Short mmCIF file of C-alpha atoms in Angstrom, two decimals:
data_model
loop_
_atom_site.label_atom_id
_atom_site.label_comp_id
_atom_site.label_asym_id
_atom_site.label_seq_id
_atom_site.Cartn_x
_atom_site.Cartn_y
_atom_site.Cartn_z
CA UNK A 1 -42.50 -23.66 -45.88
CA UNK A 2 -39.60 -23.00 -47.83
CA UNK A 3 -39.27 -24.37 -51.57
CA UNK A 4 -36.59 -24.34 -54.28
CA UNK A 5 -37.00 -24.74 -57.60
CA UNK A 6 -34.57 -25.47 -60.43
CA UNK A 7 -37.09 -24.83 -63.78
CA UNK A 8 -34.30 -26.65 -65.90
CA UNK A 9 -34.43 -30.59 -65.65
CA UNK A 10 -32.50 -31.71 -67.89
CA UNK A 11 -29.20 -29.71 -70.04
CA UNK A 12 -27.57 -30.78 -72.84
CA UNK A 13 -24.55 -28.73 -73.88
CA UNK A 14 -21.37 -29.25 -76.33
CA UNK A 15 -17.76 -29.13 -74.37
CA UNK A 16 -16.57 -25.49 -74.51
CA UNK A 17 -20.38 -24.10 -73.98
CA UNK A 18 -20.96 -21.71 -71.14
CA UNK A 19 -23.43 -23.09 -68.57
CA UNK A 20 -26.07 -21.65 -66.69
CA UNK A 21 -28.59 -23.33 -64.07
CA UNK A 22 -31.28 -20.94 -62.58
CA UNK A 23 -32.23 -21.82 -59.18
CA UNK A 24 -34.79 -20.08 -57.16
CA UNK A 25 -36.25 -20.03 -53.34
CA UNK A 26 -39.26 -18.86 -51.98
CA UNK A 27 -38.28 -17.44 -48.69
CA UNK A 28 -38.15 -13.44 -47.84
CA UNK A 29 -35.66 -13.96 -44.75
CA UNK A 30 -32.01 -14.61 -44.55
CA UNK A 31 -31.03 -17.70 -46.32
CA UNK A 32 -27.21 -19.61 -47.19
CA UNK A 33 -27.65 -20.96 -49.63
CA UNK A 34 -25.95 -24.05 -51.90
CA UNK A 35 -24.87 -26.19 -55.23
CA UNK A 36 -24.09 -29.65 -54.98
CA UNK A 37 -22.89 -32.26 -57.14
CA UNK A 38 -23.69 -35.59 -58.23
CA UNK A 39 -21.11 -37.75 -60.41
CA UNK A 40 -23.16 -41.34 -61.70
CA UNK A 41 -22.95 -42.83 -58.86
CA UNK A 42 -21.43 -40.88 -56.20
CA UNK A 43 -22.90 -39.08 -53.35
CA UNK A 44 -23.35 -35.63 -53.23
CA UNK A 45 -20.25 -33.25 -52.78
CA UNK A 46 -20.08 -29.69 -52.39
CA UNK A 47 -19.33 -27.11 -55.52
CA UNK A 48 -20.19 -23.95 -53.47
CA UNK A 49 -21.97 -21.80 -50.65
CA UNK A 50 -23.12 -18.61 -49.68
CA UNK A 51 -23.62 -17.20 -46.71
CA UNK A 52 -22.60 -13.43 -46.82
CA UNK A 53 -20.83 -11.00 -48.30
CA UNK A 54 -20.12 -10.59 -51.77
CA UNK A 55 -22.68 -12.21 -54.21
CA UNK A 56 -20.66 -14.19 -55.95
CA UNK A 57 -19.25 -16.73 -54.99
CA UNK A 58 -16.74 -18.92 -56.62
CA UNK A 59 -16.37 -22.60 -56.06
CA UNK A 60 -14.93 -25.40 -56.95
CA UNK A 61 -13.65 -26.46 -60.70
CA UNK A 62 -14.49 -23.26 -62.25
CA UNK A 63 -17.99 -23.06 -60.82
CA UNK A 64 -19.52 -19.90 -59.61
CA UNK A 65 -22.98 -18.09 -58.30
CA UNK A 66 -24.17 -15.44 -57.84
CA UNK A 67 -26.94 -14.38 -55.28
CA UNK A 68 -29.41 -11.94 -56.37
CA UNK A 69 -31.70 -11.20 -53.54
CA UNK A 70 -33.87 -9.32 -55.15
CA UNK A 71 -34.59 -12.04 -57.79
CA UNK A 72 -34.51 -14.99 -55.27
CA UNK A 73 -31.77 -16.78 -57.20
CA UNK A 74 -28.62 -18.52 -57.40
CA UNK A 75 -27.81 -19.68 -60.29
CA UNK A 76 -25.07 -21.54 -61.23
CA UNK A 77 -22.55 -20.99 -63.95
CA UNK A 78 -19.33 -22.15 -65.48
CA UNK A 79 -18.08 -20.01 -68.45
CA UNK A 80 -16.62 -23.38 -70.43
CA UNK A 81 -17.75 -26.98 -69.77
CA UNK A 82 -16.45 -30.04 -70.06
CA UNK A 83 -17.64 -33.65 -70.29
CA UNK A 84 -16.49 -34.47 -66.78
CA UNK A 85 -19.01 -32.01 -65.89
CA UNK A 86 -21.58 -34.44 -66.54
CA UNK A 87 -23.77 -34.69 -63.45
CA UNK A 88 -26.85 -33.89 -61.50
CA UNK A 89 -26.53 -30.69 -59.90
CA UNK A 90 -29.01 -29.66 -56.87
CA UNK A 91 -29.46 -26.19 -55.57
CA UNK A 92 -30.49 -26.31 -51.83
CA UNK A 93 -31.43 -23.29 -48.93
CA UNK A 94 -31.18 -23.56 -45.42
CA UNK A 95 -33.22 -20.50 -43.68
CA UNK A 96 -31.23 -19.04 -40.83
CA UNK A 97 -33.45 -16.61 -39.54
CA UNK A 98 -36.02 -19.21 -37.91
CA UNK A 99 -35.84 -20.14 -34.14
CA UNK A 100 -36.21 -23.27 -35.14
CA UNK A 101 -33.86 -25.78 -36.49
CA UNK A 102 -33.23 -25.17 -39.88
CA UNK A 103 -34.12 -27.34 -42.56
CA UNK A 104 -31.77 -27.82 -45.71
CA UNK A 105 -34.45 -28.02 -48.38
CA UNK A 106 -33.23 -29.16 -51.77
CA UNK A 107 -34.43 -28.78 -55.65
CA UNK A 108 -35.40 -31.49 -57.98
CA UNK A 109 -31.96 -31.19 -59.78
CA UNK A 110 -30.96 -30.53 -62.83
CA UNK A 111 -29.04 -33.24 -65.33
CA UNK A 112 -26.38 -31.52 -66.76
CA UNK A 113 -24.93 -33.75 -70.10
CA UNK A 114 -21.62 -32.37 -71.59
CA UNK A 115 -21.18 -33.63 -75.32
CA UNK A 116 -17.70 -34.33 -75.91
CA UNK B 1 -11.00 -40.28 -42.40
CA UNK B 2 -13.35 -38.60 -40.58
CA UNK B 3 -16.74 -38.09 -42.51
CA UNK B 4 -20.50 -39.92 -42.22
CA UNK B 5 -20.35 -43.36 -42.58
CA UNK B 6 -23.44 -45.17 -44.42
CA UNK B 7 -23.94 -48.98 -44.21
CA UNK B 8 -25.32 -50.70 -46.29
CA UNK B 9 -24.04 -49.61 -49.48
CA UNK B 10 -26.44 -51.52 -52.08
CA UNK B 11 -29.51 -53.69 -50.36
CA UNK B 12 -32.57 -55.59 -52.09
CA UNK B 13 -35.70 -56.64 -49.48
CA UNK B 14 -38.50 -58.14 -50.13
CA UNK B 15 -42.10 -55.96 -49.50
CA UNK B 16 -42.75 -56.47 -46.07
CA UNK B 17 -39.58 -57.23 -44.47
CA UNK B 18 -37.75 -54.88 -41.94
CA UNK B 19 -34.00 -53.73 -42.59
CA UNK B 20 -31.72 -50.98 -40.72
CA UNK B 21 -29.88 -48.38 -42.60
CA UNK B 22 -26.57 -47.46 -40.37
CA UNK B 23 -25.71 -44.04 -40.18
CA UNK B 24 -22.64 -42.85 -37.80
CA UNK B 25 -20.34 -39.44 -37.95
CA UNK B 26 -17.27 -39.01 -35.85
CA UNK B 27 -17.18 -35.21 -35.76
CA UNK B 28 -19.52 -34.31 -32.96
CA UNK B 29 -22.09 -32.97 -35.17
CA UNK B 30 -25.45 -32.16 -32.94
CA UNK B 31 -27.28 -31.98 -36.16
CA UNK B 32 -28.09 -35.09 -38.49
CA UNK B 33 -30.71 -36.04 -41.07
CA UNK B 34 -32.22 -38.91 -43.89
CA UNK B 35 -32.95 -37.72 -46.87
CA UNK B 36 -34.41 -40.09 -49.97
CA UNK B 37 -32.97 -39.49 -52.95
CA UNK B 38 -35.59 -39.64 -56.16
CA UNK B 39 -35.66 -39.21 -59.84
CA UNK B 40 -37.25 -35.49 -60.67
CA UNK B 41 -37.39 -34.79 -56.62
CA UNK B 42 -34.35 -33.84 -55.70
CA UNK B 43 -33.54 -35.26 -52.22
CA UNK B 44 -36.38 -35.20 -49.54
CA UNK B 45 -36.12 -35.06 -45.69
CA UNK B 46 -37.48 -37.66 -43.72
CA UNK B 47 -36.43 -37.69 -40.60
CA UNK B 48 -33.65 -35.40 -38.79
CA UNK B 49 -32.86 -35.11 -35.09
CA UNK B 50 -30.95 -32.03 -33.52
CA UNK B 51 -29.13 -33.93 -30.79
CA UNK B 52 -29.17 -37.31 -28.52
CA UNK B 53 -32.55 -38.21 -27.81
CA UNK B 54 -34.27 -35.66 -30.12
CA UNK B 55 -35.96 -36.71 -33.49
CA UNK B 56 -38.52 -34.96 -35.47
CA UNK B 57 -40.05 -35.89 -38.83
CA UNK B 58 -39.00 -34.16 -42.36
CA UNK B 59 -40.94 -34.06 -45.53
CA UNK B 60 -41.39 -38.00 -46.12
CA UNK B 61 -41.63 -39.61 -42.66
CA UNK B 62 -43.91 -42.19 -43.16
CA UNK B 63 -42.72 -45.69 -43.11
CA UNK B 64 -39.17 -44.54 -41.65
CA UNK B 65 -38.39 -44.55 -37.81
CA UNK B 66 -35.53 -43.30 -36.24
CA UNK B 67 -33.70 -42.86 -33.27
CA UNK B 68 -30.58 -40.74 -31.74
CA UNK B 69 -29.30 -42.80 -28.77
CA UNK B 70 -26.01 -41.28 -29.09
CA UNK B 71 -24.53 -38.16 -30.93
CA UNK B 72 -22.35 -40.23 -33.19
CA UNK B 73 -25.53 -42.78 -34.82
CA UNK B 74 -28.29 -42.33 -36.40
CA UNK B 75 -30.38 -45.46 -37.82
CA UNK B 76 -33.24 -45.33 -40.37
CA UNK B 77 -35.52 -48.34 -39.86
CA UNK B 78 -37.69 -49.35 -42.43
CA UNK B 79 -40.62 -51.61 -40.61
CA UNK B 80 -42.38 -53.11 -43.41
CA UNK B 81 -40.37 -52.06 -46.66
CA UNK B 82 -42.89 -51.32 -49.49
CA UNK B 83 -42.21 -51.36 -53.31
CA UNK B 84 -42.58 -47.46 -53.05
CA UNK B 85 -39.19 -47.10 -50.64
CA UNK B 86 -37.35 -48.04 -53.08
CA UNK B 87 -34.68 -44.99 -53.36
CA UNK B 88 -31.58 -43.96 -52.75
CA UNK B 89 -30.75 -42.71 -49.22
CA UNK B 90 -28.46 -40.01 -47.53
CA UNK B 91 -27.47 -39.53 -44.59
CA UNK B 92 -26.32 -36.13 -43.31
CA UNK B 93 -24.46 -34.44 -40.05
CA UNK B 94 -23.66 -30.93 -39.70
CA UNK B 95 -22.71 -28.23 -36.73
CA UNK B 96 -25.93 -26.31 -36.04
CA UNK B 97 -23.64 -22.91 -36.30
CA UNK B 98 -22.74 -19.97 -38.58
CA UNK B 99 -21.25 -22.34 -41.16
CA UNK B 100 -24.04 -24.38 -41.90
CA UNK B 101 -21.67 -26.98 -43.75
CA UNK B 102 -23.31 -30.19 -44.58
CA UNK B 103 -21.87 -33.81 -44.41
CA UNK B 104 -22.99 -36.11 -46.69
CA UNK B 105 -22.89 -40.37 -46.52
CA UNK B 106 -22.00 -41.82 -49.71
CA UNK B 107 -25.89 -43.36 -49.88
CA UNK B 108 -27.54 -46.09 -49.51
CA UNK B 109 -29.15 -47.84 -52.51
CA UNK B 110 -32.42 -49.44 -51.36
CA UNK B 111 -34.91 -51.85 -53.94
CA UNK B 112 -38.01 -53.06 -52.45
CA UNK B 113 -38.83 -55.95 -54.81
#
């Protein structure tokens, strides 16, 4: 089965820092691939997606990834944080070359804390 | 607006008793799916169904039943809650397609005192 792992559990950055969560899957086939985010409190919303194309992909508020194949990763980065930032973010893979239907399988998350 | 809906919002049982979380999307989505939301986890599946009358267990189905009697719902039923249910939940919809974008309800938070 498919896994994702996000090695960094918990960030702590000052505003202004540049930002950078590794994510990682363990699956050889053809993959889209995902960041979510999670404000205190809220459900999860969408920062960004890949599915084809050009490795890196920009999303939402200044977010971006990039998808390195050969590496198994996509890892998230934003060149300047700020305290709204703070959040949980989740990396997550769906596999799209199974017959089967295809699972989203998320990582454990990573706490991002922006000092203001 | 058109999105997944997720009822209850906040809900405290005691161990033992029975409760239904609500899930219902009004975009035709085949696809839909409960994950549990837990601290150093990430979210886990535990139960997803492909279309009306089709469920199949996730990661975590034990203690969770569901059912797809129409395309639009999807209840979670907890039988016997247990201190170790205690979570949040999301629900989930999505067009099995090349866009693969997800849907998520605005969760569920469960405590199983």
């Amino acid at each position: 089965a498919q896994s994702v792992s996000q090695h960094n559990h918990h960030v702590i950055l000052s505003e202004a820092a540049s930002l950078e969560l590794g994510c990682n899957y363990s699956y050889g086939g053809t993959v889209n691939l995902f960041w979510y985010v999670q404000y205190p409190g809220q459900h999860l919303q969408l920062l960004l997606k890949y599915f084809s194309g050009d490795p890196l992909v920009k999303g939402i508020k200044g977010f971006e990834a990039e998808f390195i194949k050969s590496k198994f990763s996509f890892n998230l980065r934003k060149p300047s944080v700020q305290w709204s930032d703070t959040a949980e973010y989740f990396c997550a893979v769906i596999i799209t070359s199974s017959g089967s239907a295809r699972q989203l399988t998320f990582g454990s998350g990573t706490q991002l804390t922006v000092l203001p | 607006n058109a999105g997944v809906t997720q009822t209850p919002k906040f809900q405290v049982l005691k161990t033992g008793q029975s409760m239904t979380l609500q899930c219902a999307q009004d975009m035709n989505h085949e696809y839909m799916s409960w994950y549990r939301q837990d601290p150093g986890m990430g979210l886990r599946l535990i139960h997803y169904s492909v279309g009306a009358g089709i469920t199949d267990q996730g990661e975590v189905p034990n203690g969770y039943n569901v059912s797809r009697s129409t395309t639009e719902d999807f209840p979670l039923r907890l039988l016997s809650a247990a201190p170790s249910q205690t979570s949040v939940y999301f629900c989930a919809s999505r067009i099995e397609g090349a866009t693969n974008t997800i849907y998520f309800g605005e969760g569920s938070w469960l405590t199983v005192v």
